[in-house]
Coordinates of C-alpha atoms in Angstrom, one line a residue:
Chain A
M12 CA 134.3 97.7 106.0
F13 CA 133.7 97.0 102.4
C14 CA 131.2 99.1 100.4
E15 CA 131.2 101.9 102.9
K16 CA 132.4 104.4 100.3
S17 CA 129.7 103.5 97.8
T18 CA 126.9 103.7 100.3
E19 CA 128.3 107.1 101.3
L20 CA 127.9 108.2 97.7
I21 CA 124.2 107.2 97.7
R22 CA 123.7 108.8 101.1
D23 CA 125.2 112.0 99.8
L24 CA 122.6 112.2 97.1
Q25 CA 119.8 111.4 99.4
R26 CA 120.7 114.1 101.8
V27 CA 120.2 116.9 99.3
H28 CA 116.7 117.8 98.4
D29 CA 115.0 116.3 95.4
G30 CA 115.9 117.9 92.2
Q31 CA 119.1 119.6 93.5
L32 CA 122.4 118.5 92.2
P33 CA 125.3 118.2 94.6
A34 CA 128.8 118.4 93.3
F35 CA 130.1 115.3 91.5
S36 CA 132.1 113.2 94.0
E37 CA 135.1 112.5 91.8
D38 CA 137.0 111.5 94.9
G39 CA 134.3 109.1 96.3
L40 CA 134.0 107.4 93.0
R41 CA 137.8 107.0 92.7
Q42 CA 137.9 105.4 96.2
V43 CA 135.2 103.0 95.4
L44 CA 136.9 102.0 92.2
Q45 CA 140.1 101.5 94.1
E46 CA 138.4 99.3 96.6
M47 CA 136.9 97.2 93.8
E48 CA 140.3 96.8 92.2
C49 CA 141.7 95.6 95.5
L50 CA 138.9 93.2 96.1
Y51 CA 139.3 91.9 92.5
E52 CA 143.0 91.3 92.9
Q53 CA 142.6 89.5 96.2
N54 CA 139.9 87.3 94.7
Q55 CA 142.0 86.5 91.6
S56 CA 144.9 85.3 93.8
D57 CA 142.6 83.4 96.1
V58 CA 140.9 81.7 93.2
N59 CA 144.2 80.6 91.8
E60 CA 145.3 79.3 95.1
A61 CA 142.0 77.5 95.7
K62 CA 142.3 75.9 92.3
S63 CA 145.9 74.8 92.4
E64 CA 146.1 73.7 96.0
G65 CA 142.6 72.7 96.4
R66 CA 142.0 75.0 99.4
A67 CA 138.2 74.9 99.7
E68 CA 138.2 77.1 102.8
L69 CA 139.0 80.1 100.7
I70 CA 135.7 79.9 98.8
P71 CA 133.5 81.7 101.3
S72 CA 135.8 84.7 101.4
I73 CA 135.9 84.7 97.6
K74 CA 132.1 84.8 97.6
L75 CA 132.0 87.6 100.1
R76 CA 134.3 89.7 98.1
H77 CA 132.4 89.0 94.9
C78 CA 129.2 90.1 96.6
C79 CA 130.9 93.3 97.7
L80 CA 132.0 93.9 94.2
L81 CA 128.5 93.5 92.9
R82 CA 127.2 95.8 95.5
N83 CA 129.8 98.4 94.7
Q84 CA 128.9 98.2 91.1
R85 CA 125.3 98.6 91.8
C86 CA 125.7 101.5 94.1
V87 CA 128.0 103.4 91.7
T88 CA 125.6 102.9 88.8
A89 CA 122.7 104.0 91.0
Y90 CA 124.6 107.1 92.0
L91 CA 125.4 108.0 88.5
Y92 CA 121.9 107.2 87.1
D93 CA 120.2 109.2 89.8
R94 CA 122.4 112.2 89.0
L95 CA 121.4 111.8 85.3
L96 CA 117.7 111.9 86.3
R97 CA 118.3 115.1 88.2
I98 CA 120.2 116.6 85.2
R99 CA 117.4 115.6 82.9
A100 CA 115.0 117.4 85.2
L101 CA 117.2 120.5 84.9
R102 CA 116.8 120.5 81.1
W103 CA 113.0 120.8 81.6
E104 CA 113.4 123.5 84.2
Y105 CA 116.0 125.8 82.8
G106 CA 115.9 125.1 79.1
S107 CA 118.9 124.1 77.0
V108 CA 121.4 126.4 78.7
L109 CA 122.3 125.6 82.2
P110 CA 123.3 128.2 84.7
A111 CA 127.1 128.2 85.4
N112 CA 126.7 127.3 89.1
I113 CA 125.0 124.1 88.1
R114 CA 127.4 123.2 85.4
F115 CA 130.1 123.7 87.9
H116 CA 128.7 120.7 89.8
M117 CA 128.8 118.4 86.9
C118 CA 131.6 116.3 85.6
A119 CA 132.8 116.4 81.9
E120 CA 130.9 113.2 81.0
E121 CA 127.7 114.5 82.5
L122 CA 128.0 117.6 80.5
Q123 CA 128.4 115.4 77.4
W124 CA 125.4 113.3 78.4
F125 CA 123.4 116.5 78.9
S126 CA 124.3 117.9 75.5
H127 CA 123.3 114.6 73.8
Y128 CA 120.1 114.5 75.7
K129 CA 119.4 118.1 74.7
K130 CA 120.0 117.2 71.1
S131 CA 117.8 114.1 71.1
L132 CA 115.0 116.0 72.8
A133 CA 115.3 118.8 70.3
S134 CA 115.2 116.5 67.3
F135 CA 112.2 114.7 68.8
M136 CA 110.3 118.0 69.2
R137 CA 111.2 119.1 65.7
A138 CA 110.0 115.9 64.2
L139 CA 106.6 116.0 65.9
G140 CA 103.5 116.1 63.9
G141 CA 105.1 115.2 60.6
G142 CA 108.0 117.6 60.8
E143 CA 106.0 120.6 62.0
G144 CA 107.6 120.8 65.4
L145 CA 106.2 121.6 68.8
D146 CA 108.0 122.7 71.9
I147 CA 106.6 120.4 74.6
T148 CA 108.7 122.0 77.3
Q149 CA 106.3 124.9 77.1
D150 CA 102.7 124.8 78.5
M151 CA 103.6 122.9 81.6
K152 CA 100.5 124.0 83.5
P153 CA 97.0 124.2 82.2
P154 CA 96.3 127.8 81.0
K155 CA 94.0 129.8 83.2
S156 CA 94.2 133.2 81.6
L157 CA 95.7 134.6 78.5
Y158 CA 97.6 137.5 79.9
I159 CA 99.4 137.6 83.2
E160 CA 101.0 140.3 85.3
V161 CA 104.7 139.9 85.6
R162 CA 107.4 141.7 87.3
C163 CA 110.9 141.9 85.9
L164 CA 113.6 140.6 88.3
K165 CA 116.6 141.5 86.2
D166 CA 117.5 143.5 83.1
H167 CA 116.8 141.3 80.1
G168 CA 116.8 143.8 77.3
E169 CA 114.2 144.0 74.5
F170 CA 111.6 141.4 74.1
E171 CA 109.3 140.9 71.2
I172 CA 105.7 139.6 71.5
D173 CA 103.6 137.9 68.9
D174 CA 102.0 140.9 67.3
G175 CA 105.4 142.6 66.8
T176 CA 105.4 145.0 69.7
V177 CA 108.8 145.3 71.3
I178 CA 108.9 145.9 75.0
L179 CA 111.9 146.6 77.2
L180 CA 112.3 144.3 80.2
K181 CA 113.9 146.5 82.8
K182 CA 114.5 145.5 86.4
N183 CA 111.5 146.1 88.6
S184 CA 109.3 147.1 85.7
Q185 CA 105.9 145.5 85.6
H186 CA 104.1 144.2 82.5
F187 CA 100.9 142.6 81.3
L188 CA 102.0 139.9 78.9
P189 CA 100.7 136.9 77.0
R190 CA 101.3 133.9 79.2
W191 CA 102.7 131.7 76.5
K192 CA 105.5 134.1 75.9
C193 CA 106.6 134.4 79.5
E194 CA 106.6 130.9 80.7
Q195 CA 110.2 130.2 79.9
L196 CA 111.4 133.6 81.3
I197 CA 109.6 132.9 84.5
R198 CA 111.3 129.6 84.9
Q199 CA 114.6 131.2 84.2
G200 CA 114.0 133.7 86.9
V201 CA 113.9 136.8 84.7
L202 CA 110.3 137.4 85.3
E203 CA 108.1 136.9 88.3
H204 CA 104.4 136.1 88.1
V205 CA 102.6 138.8 90.2
V206 CA 99.6 137.3 91.9
S207 CA 97.4 140.0 93.2
Chain B
M16 CA 80.2 108.5 68.7
S17 CA 79.7 106.9 65.4
D18 CA 81.3 103.5 64.5
A19 CA 83.6 105.2 62.0
L20 CA 85.4 106.7 65.0
S21 CA 85.9 103.6 67.1
D22 CA 89.4 103.0 68.3
D23 CA 90.4 100.2 66.1
G24 CA 89.6 101.7 62.7
S25 CA 91.3 105.1 63.0
H26 CA 94.3 104.3 60.9
E27 CA 92.6 104.4 57.6
D28 CA 92.6 107.7 55.8
S29 CA 89.0 107.5 54.5
Q30 CA 87.7 107.5 58.1
E31 CA 89.8 110.4 59.2
D32 CA 88.2 112.6 56.6
V33 CA 84.8 112.4 58.4
M34 CA 86.2 113.5 61.7
T35 CA 85.1 117.0 62.8
P36 CA 87.5 119.1 64.9
A37 CA 85.3 118.5 68.0
E38 CA 85.6 114.8 67.6
L39 CA 89.3 115.1 67.0
I40 CA 89.7 116.9 70.3
V41 CA 87.6 114.2 72.1
K42 CA 90.0 111.6 70.7
L43 CA 93.0 113.6 71.8
E44 CA 91.6 114.0 75.3
E45 CA 90.9 110.3 75.5
A46 CA 94.4 109.4 74.4
W47 CA 95.7 111.9 76.9
L48 CA 93.8 110.6 79.9
N49 CA 94.6 107.0 79.1
E50 CA 98.2 107.8 78.8
K51 CA 98.3 109.9 81.9
F52 CA 96.7 107.4 84.2
S53 CA 98.1 104.1 82.9
P54 CA 101.3 102.8 84.4
E55 CA 102.8 101.7 81.1
L56 CA 103.2 103.1 77.7
M57 CA 100.2 102.9 75.4
E58 CA 100.1 102.5 71.7
N59 CA 101.1 105.6 69.9
R60 CA 98.4 107.8 68.4
S61 CA 100.5 109.8 66.0
E62 CA 97.6 110.2 63.6
V63 CA 95.7 112.1 66.2
V64 CA 98.8 114.2 67.1
E65 CA 99.3 115.1 63.5
C66 CA 95.7 116.1 62.9
V67 CA 95.6 118.2 66.1
M68 CA 98.8 120.0 65.1
E69 CA 97.4 120.7 61.7
Q70 CA 94.3 122.0 63.3
L71 CA 96.3 124.3 65.6
T72 CA 98.2 125.8 62.6
H73 CA 95.0 126.3 60.9
M74 CA 93.5 128.1 63.8
E75 CA 96.5 130.3 64.3
A76 CA 96.3 131.2 60.6
N77 CA 92.7 132.1 61.0
L78 CA 93.5 134.3 64.0
Q79 CA 95.9 136.3 62.1
R80 CA 93.1 137.6 59.9
V81 CA 91.0 138.8 62.8
K82 CA 91.4 142.4 63.5
K83 CA 93.0 143.6 66.7
G84 CA 90.9 144.0 69.8
D85 CA 88.2 141.7 68.7
A86 CA 86.8 139.8 71.7
K87 CA 86.4 136.7 69.7
A88 CA 90.1 136.5 69.0
S89 CA 91.0 136.1 72.6
I90 CA 88.5 133.4 73.1
H91 CA 90.0 131.5 70.2
R92 CA 93.5 132.2 71.4
M93 CA 92.5 130.7 74.8
E94 CA 91.1 127.6 73.0
I95 CA 94.4 127.2 71.1
D96 CA 96.3 127.4 74.3
R97 CA 94.2 124.8 76.0
I98 CA 94.5 122.4 73.1
R99 CA 98.2 122.9 72.9
F100 CA 98.5 122.2 76.6
V101 CA 96.6 118.9 76.3
L102 CA 98.8 117.9 73.3
S103 CA 102.0 118.8 75.0
S104 CA 101.0 117.2 78.2
Y105 CA 100.1 114.0 76.3
L106 CA 103.5 113.9 74.5
R107 CA 105.3 114.8 77.7
S108 CA 103.8 111.9 79.7
R109 CA 104.7 109.5 76.9
L110 CA 108.2 110.8 76.8
Q111 CA 108.5 110.5 80.5
K112 CA 107.5 106.9 80.4
I113 CA 109.9 106.2 77.6
E114 CA 112.7 107.7 79.6
K115 CA 111.7 105.8 82.7
F116 CA 111.3 102.4 81.1
F117 CA 113.6 102.8 78.1
P118 CA 115.1 99.3 78.1
H119 CA 111.7 97.6 78.4
V120 CA 110.1 99.8 75.8
L121 CA 112.8 99.0 73.3
E122 CA 112.7 95.4 74.2
R123 CA 109.0 95.3 73.5
E124 CA 109.5 97.1 70.3
K125 CA 112.2 94.5 69.3
S126 CA 110.0 91.5 70.0
R127 CA 107.0 93.0 68.2
G128 CA 105.6 90.7 65.6
E129 CA 105.2 91.5 61.9
G130 CA 102.1 93.6 61.3
E131 CA 101.6 94.4 65.0
P132 CA 101.2 98.2 65.5
S133 CA 104.2 99.8 67.0
L134 CA 104.0 101.3 70.5
L135 CA 106.3 104.1 69.6
S136 CA 106.0 106.6 66.9
P137 CA 109.1 106.9 64.6
E138 CA 110.4 110.0 66.5
E139 CA 109.8 108.4 69.9
F140 CA 111.7 105.3 68.7
A141 CA 114.6 107.4 67.6
F142 CA 114.6 109.2 70.9
A143 CA 114.5 106.0 73.0
K144 CA 117.4 104.5 71.0
E145 CA 119.5 107.6 71.5
Y146 CA 118.6 107.8 75.1
L147 CA 119.7 104.2 75.7
A148 CA 122.9 104.6 73.7
N149 CA 123.7 107.9 75.5
T150 CA 123.2 106.5 78.9
E151 CA 125.2 103.4 78.2
T152 CA 128.1 105.4 76.8
Y153 CA 128.0 107.6 79.8
L154 CA 128.0 104.8 82.4
K155 CA 130.8 103.1 80.5
A156 CA 132.9 106.2 80.3
V157 CA 132.6 107.3 83.9
A158 CA 132.7 104.1 85.9
L159 CA 132.2 100.8 84.2
K160 CA 135.4 100.8 82.1
R161 CA 137.4 101.3 85.2
M162 CA 135.9 98.4 87.0
P163 CA 137.2 94.8 87.0
P164 CA 136.8 93.0 83.7
N165 CA 133.9 90.8 84.8
L166 CA 131.8 93.8 86.0
Q167 CA 132.1 96.1 83.0
T168 CA 128.5 95.6 81.8
V169 CA 125.2 96.4 83.3
D170 CA 122.1 94.6 82.2
M171 CA 119.8 97.5 81.6
I172 CA 116.7 95.3 81.5
K173 CA 117.4 94.1 85.0
A174 CA 118.7 97.4 86.3
V175 CA 115.9 99.6 85.3
P176 CA 112.5 99.0 87.0
Q177 CA 109.6 97.7 85.0
P178 CA 106.3 99.5 84.8
Y179 CA 104.1 98.3 87.7
L180 CA 101.3 96.6 86.0
D181 CA 99.4 95.6 89.1
S182 CA 98.6 99.1 90.0
F183 CA 95.0 100.2 90.2
V184 CA 93.4 102.5 87.6
F185 CA 90.1 104.2 87.4
L186 CA 87.8 103.3 84.5
R187 CA 85.0 105.2 83.1
V188 CA 82.3 103.2 81.5
K189 CA 81.5 104.4 78.0
E190 CA 78.9 101.9 77.0
R191 CA 76.7 99.6 78.9
Q192 CA 78.1 96.1 78.7
E193 CA 76.6 93.2 80.6
N194 CA 78.5 90.2 81.8
I195 CA 82.0 91.2 81.7
L196 CA 84.1 88.7 83.6
V197 CA 87.0 90.0 85.4
E198 CA 89.1 87.2 86.7
P199 CA 89.6 87.6 90.4
E200 CA 93.1 87.3 91.9
T201 CA 91.8 85.5 94.9
D202 CA 91.7 81.8 95.4
D203 CA 87.9 81.5 95.4
Q204 CA 87.0 81.9 91.8
R205 CA 84.1 84.1 92.4
E206 CA 82.6 85.6 89.3
F207 CA 82.2 89.2 89.1
V208 CA 79.5 90.4 86.8
W209 CA 80.1 94.0 86.3
S210 CA 79.4 96.5 83.7
C211 CA 82.8 97.5 82.7
A212 CA 84.6 99.8 80.4
V213 CA 85.1 98.6 76.9
D214 CA 88.0 100.9 76.2
L215 CA 90.6 98.4 74.9
N216 CA 93.5 100.7 75.7
V217 CA 92.9 100.6 79.4
E218 CA 91.7 97.1 79.7
V219 CA 94.8 95.4 78.6
C220 CA 97.0 96.6 81.3
V221 CA 95.0 96.8 84.4
L222 CA 93.9 94.8 87.4
V223 CA 90.6 96.4 88.2
W224 CA 89.9 96.7 91.9
M225 CA 86.4 95.8 93.0
A226 CA 84.7 95.1 96.2
P227 CA 83.3 91.6 96.2
G228 CA 79.6 91.1 96.8
D229 CA 76.5 91.9 95.0
H230 CA 76.6 95.1 93.1
E231 CA 74.2 96.7 90.8
P232 CA 75.9 97.0 87.4
A233 CA 77.1 100.6 87.2
E234 CA 76.6 102.6 84.2
I235 CA 78.4 105.8 83.5
T236 CA 78.2 107.1 80.1
R237 CA 80.5 109.5 78.5
P238 CA 78.8 112.8 77.8

């Protein structure tokens, strides 16, 4: 059956939970592209034949193949675009440096897209408010309290807060810190918000 | 609110001078809510964004002078955090819409007439252009250039969904207004007389849902 591979790509994406990024299916993509090449070649020869020998009975099969080609194209772009959206979401979740295990699931072009996206976003945030700059990836939730209790999940080293005090973030230590300084670290999994 | 602060006249500098910080925040909140709940991108309010950011820097600078342990400081700090959240959230929801509808947003920007205010702020425009170029290059490099010659382009306008303009939105009435006619979508051209929001920003893009029948004109005024 035509288009089976391309639907399989889409299904693969749908199977994983929202926001998770499965490994890039280089193989699946190659197979779809091969199928498309095949269909295209068959169509070319049929079109030539239909033209030169006037064989009108070939036209329906040409149409069918063309529809399959279009469908394949659509499925492939949908697959790629949906992955981009997931990668975009990762930028907002993890900050500009992605964990190695996620990078491992991306293809070279995706990494490139990500770095371009990262740059555009950074220059957008820098230019905000007439060049003053504002990090809009912070403050994701409405602030409820100024300071929050956090527990350290891994060794992170020294960490400076606004008033210049330096604290040591050691594994399993507990701190009472300004919320706006910890948000990023919580999302990165260094700190954990302790809700008592 | 005084007339000087009405939505249409805020671009002139002389009028911005008379705005107090409290009024500024009201404007920011209004822009934020409108942006958050409308299905499509609204006109940019970069003048408000700039003013609020100036205000924030100003407040931060003031806070530096307060001595440590002062209870007032933490209240102000909280206020700064809240304002910054609203501002970031506003800019975020705009950016999300730009990313979601990028071909349409750019198309509208292109077809914009001379003198018409731009939907996008300069930095948003730059971002949208880069986003489009980046995504197109990516699709081309990974798949499209390896496809048969007649299938190597994708029409972004067709491929990316448009904002759904027929969705319902909630309106809050700011000022009593009699006899606002909302054209019904139904065949019978019943006239709805309704006291309706006069916020231009919202009115342009919505289909307001209303139960047919006789209603007392509602009046909700903004505190």
